[in-house]
Amino acid sequence: MASRRDFFKSFVKPHNRTDEESNPLLVRPPYAIGESAFQSECPSCESKACVASCDEKIIFILEDGTPSLDFSKSGCTFCDECANVCEANVLSLEHGREEKLNAMFRINIEGCVAHHGVICNSCKEPCIDDAILFNGMFNPVIDEDRCTGCGFCMGRCPTKAIEYRVLKLKETI
């Protein structure tokens, strides 16, 4: 028996991704003090405690030894644990709690079943910030002012129509 996700996928042709979109994008964990700190401190970190501390299991270590987030199955709850265990203070609550991740999300209209007349609110259900707005029952859009970049919507979209671009981290000293 086919799953609900497979059913939705049958309505939409896959959209073509550019080379830039198909490369992994680096979304850093919250509470970051800046990209230079990731590059200088994380590769030498032996514990990689940030990975183990994440209940959502979205933090992974890249080949260069720095952490990034993977939204394919879950999102960030901003629980503070990765910052609490970071020995090098690359992730630090002392520098102020970042209210947004360094990602800007958008809905690809070509890939979204709701934009093609199918009732679907899979992306809206997990959004605790009410950042996904619908124009009637169809045509969802992401309100950039409300979106924290938590990523929960991305893994829930049955057609993978939610995309993001990475924003530059602010350096904090």
Coordinates of C-alpha atoms in Angstrom, one line a residue:
M1 CA 0.0 0.0 0.0
A2 CA 1.4 3.4 -1.0
S3 CA 2.0 6.0 1.7
R4 CA 0.3 9.4 1.8
R5 CA 3.7 11.0 0.9
D6 CA 3.9 8.8 -2.2
F7 CA 0.4 9.9 -3.1
F8 CA 1.3 13.5 -3.0
K9 CA 4.5 13.0 -4.9
S10 CA 2.5 11.6 -7.8
F11 CA 0.9 15.0 -8.4
V12 CA 4.1 17.0 -8.9
K13 CA 6.8 16.6 -11.4
P14 CA 10.3 17.0 -9.8
H15 CA 11.6 20.5 -10.2
N16 CA 15.1 20.9 -11.6
R17 CA 17.7 22.1 -9.2
T18 CA 20.6 24.2 -10.2
D19 CA 24.2 23.1 -9.3
E20 CA 24.2 25.6 -6.5
E21 CA 20.9 24.1 -5.0
S22 CA 22.1 20.5 -5.2
N23 CA 25.3 21.3 -3.2
P24 CA 24.9 20.9 0.6
L25 CA 24.2 24.2 2.2
L26 CA 25.7 25.0 5.6
V27 CA 23.2 25.9 8.1
R28 CA 25.0 26.4 11.4
P29 CA 23.5 25.5 14.8
P30 CA 22.0 28.3 16.8
Y31 CA 23.9 30.5 19.2
A32 CA 26.9 30.8 16.8
I33 CA 29.4 33.5 17.5
G34 CA 30.5 33.6 13.8
E35 CA 31.8 31.6 10.9
S36 CA 35.4 32.2 11.7
A37 CA 35.0 30.6 15.1
F38 CA 33.6 27.5 13.4
Q39 CA 36.6 27.3 11.1
S40 CA 39.2 27.9 13.8
E41 CA 37.8 26.0 16.8
C42 CA 35.5 23.1 15.6
P43 CA 38.0 21.0 13.6
S44 CA 40.1 20.5 16.7
C45 CA 37.2 19.6 19.0
E46 CA 37.6 16.0 20.1
S47 CA 34.2 15.6 21.8
K48 CA 31.8 16.8 19.2
A49 CA 29.4 17.1 22.1
C50 CA 27.0 19.3 20.1
V51 CA 26.0 16.3 18.0
A52 CA 25.3 14.1 21.0
S53 CA 23.3 16.9 22.8
C54 CA 20.8 17.3 20.0
D55 CA 17.6 15.5 20.8
E56 CA 16.3 16.1 17.3
K57 CA 19.4 14.5 15.8
I58 CA 19.9 17.3 13.2
I59 CA 23.5 18.3 14.0
F60 CA 26.2 16.5 12.0
I61 CA 29.8 17.1 11.4
L62 CA 31.1 18.0 7.9
E63 CA 34.4 16.7 6.4
D64 CA 36.1 19.9 7.6
G65 CA 35.2 19.1 11.2
T66 CA 32.5 21.9 11.5
P67 CA 28.9 21.3 12.5
S68 CA 25.9 21.8 10.2
L69 CA 22.2 21.1 10.4
D70 CA 20.2 18.6 8.4
F71 CA 16.4 19.4 8.2
S72 CA 15.4 16.3 6.2
K73 CA 13.8 14.6 9.2
S74 CA 13.3 17.2 11.9
G75 CA 14.1 20.8 12.9
C76 CA 15.7 22.9 15.6
T77 CA 13.8 23.4 18.9
F78 CA 16.3 26.1 20.1
C79 CA 16.6 24.0 23.3
D80 CA 20.1 25.5 24.2
E81 CA 21.7 22.1 24.7
C82 CA 24.3 22.4 21.9
A83 CA 25.4 25.8 23.3
N84 CA 25.5 24.4 26.9
V85 CA 27.9 21.6 25.9
C86 CA 30.2 23.5 23.5
E87 CA 33.6 23.5 25.2
A88 CA 35.1 26.0 22.8
N89 CA 32.2 28.5 23.2
V90 CA 31.7 28.6 19.4
L91 CA 28.0 28.1 20.3
S92 CA 27.4 30.3 23.3
L93 CA 24.3 31.6 25.2
E94 CA 26.5 34.4 26.6
H95 CA 26.6 36.1 23.2
G96 CA 22.8 36.3 23.2
R97 CA 20.2 33.8 22.1
E98 CA 19.9 34.0 18.3
E99 CA 16.2 34.0 17.5
K100 CA 16.8 32.8 13.9
L101 CA 19.0 30.3 12.2
N102 CA 21.2 31.4 9.3
A103 CA 18.7 30.1 6.7
M104 CA 15.9 31.8 4.8
F105 CA 13.1 29.4 3.7
R106 CA 10.8 29.6 0.7
I107 CA 8.2 27.4 -0.9
N108 CA 8.9 26.4 -4.5
I109 CA 5.6 26.9 -6.3
E110 CA 6.4 24.4 -9.0
G111 CA 6.9 21.6 -6.5
C112 CA 4.1 22.5 -4.0
V113 CA 1.0 20.4 -4.3
A114 CA -1.1 23.1 -2.6
H115 CA -0.1 25.5 -5.3
H116 CA -1.5 22.9 -7.8
G117 CA -5.0 22.7 -6.1
V118 CA -4.4 19.8 -3.7
I119 CA -5.4 20.5 -0.1
C120 CA -2.2 20.1 1.8
N121 CA -1.0 21.8 5.0
S122 CA 1.9 19.5 5.9
C123 CA 4.3 22.4 6.1
K124 CA 2.0 24.5 8.3
E125 CA 1.3 21.8 10.9
P126 CA 4.8 21.8 12.5
C127 CA 5.3 25.5 12.3
I128 CA 5.0 26.8 15.9
D129 CA 5.8 30.3 14.8
D130 CA 2.8 30.5 12.5
A131 CA 5.2 31.6 9.7
I132 CA 3.4 29.7 7.0
L133 CA 0.3 31.6 5.7
F134 CA -2.3 30.3 3.2
N135 CA -4.2 32.4 0.7
G136 CA -7.4 30.5 1.2
M137 CA -6.9 26.7 1.3
F138 CA -4.1 27.0 -1.3
N139 CA -1.0 29.0 -2.1
P140 CA 1.1 28.8 1.1
V141 CA 3.8 31.4 1.6
I142 CA 6.4 31.8 4.3
D143 CA 6.4 35.0 6.3
E144 CA 10.0 35.9 6.5
D145 CA 9.5 38.1 9.6
R146 CA 7.9 35.2 11.6
C147 CA 10.1 32.4 10.3
T148 CA 12.9 31.4 12.7
G149 CA 14.5 29.0 10.2
C150 CA 13.9 26.0 12.5
G151 CA 13.4 23.7 9.5
F152 CA 10.5 21.6 10.8
C153 CA 8.5 22.4 7.7
M154 CA 11.2 21.2 5.3
G155 CA 11.2 17.6 6.5
R156 CA 7.4 17.4 6.6
C157 CA 6.8 18.6 2.9
P158 CA 5.8 15.5 1.0
T159 CA 7.2 16.8 -2.3
K160 CA 10.3 18.5 -0.9
A161 CA 9.0 21.9 -2.2
I162 CA 10.5 23.9 0.7
E163 CA 13.9 25.3 -0.1
Y164 CA 16.3 27.5 1.7
R165 CA 19.2 29.8 1.2
V166 CA 22.0 30.3 3.7
L167 CA 22.5 33.7 5.2
K168 CA 25.9 35.0 6.3
L169 CA 26.5 34.6 10.0
K170 CA 27.1 37.8 12.0
E171 CA 30.5 37.8 13.7
T172 CA 30.3 38.4 17.5
I173 CA 33.4 39.2 19.5

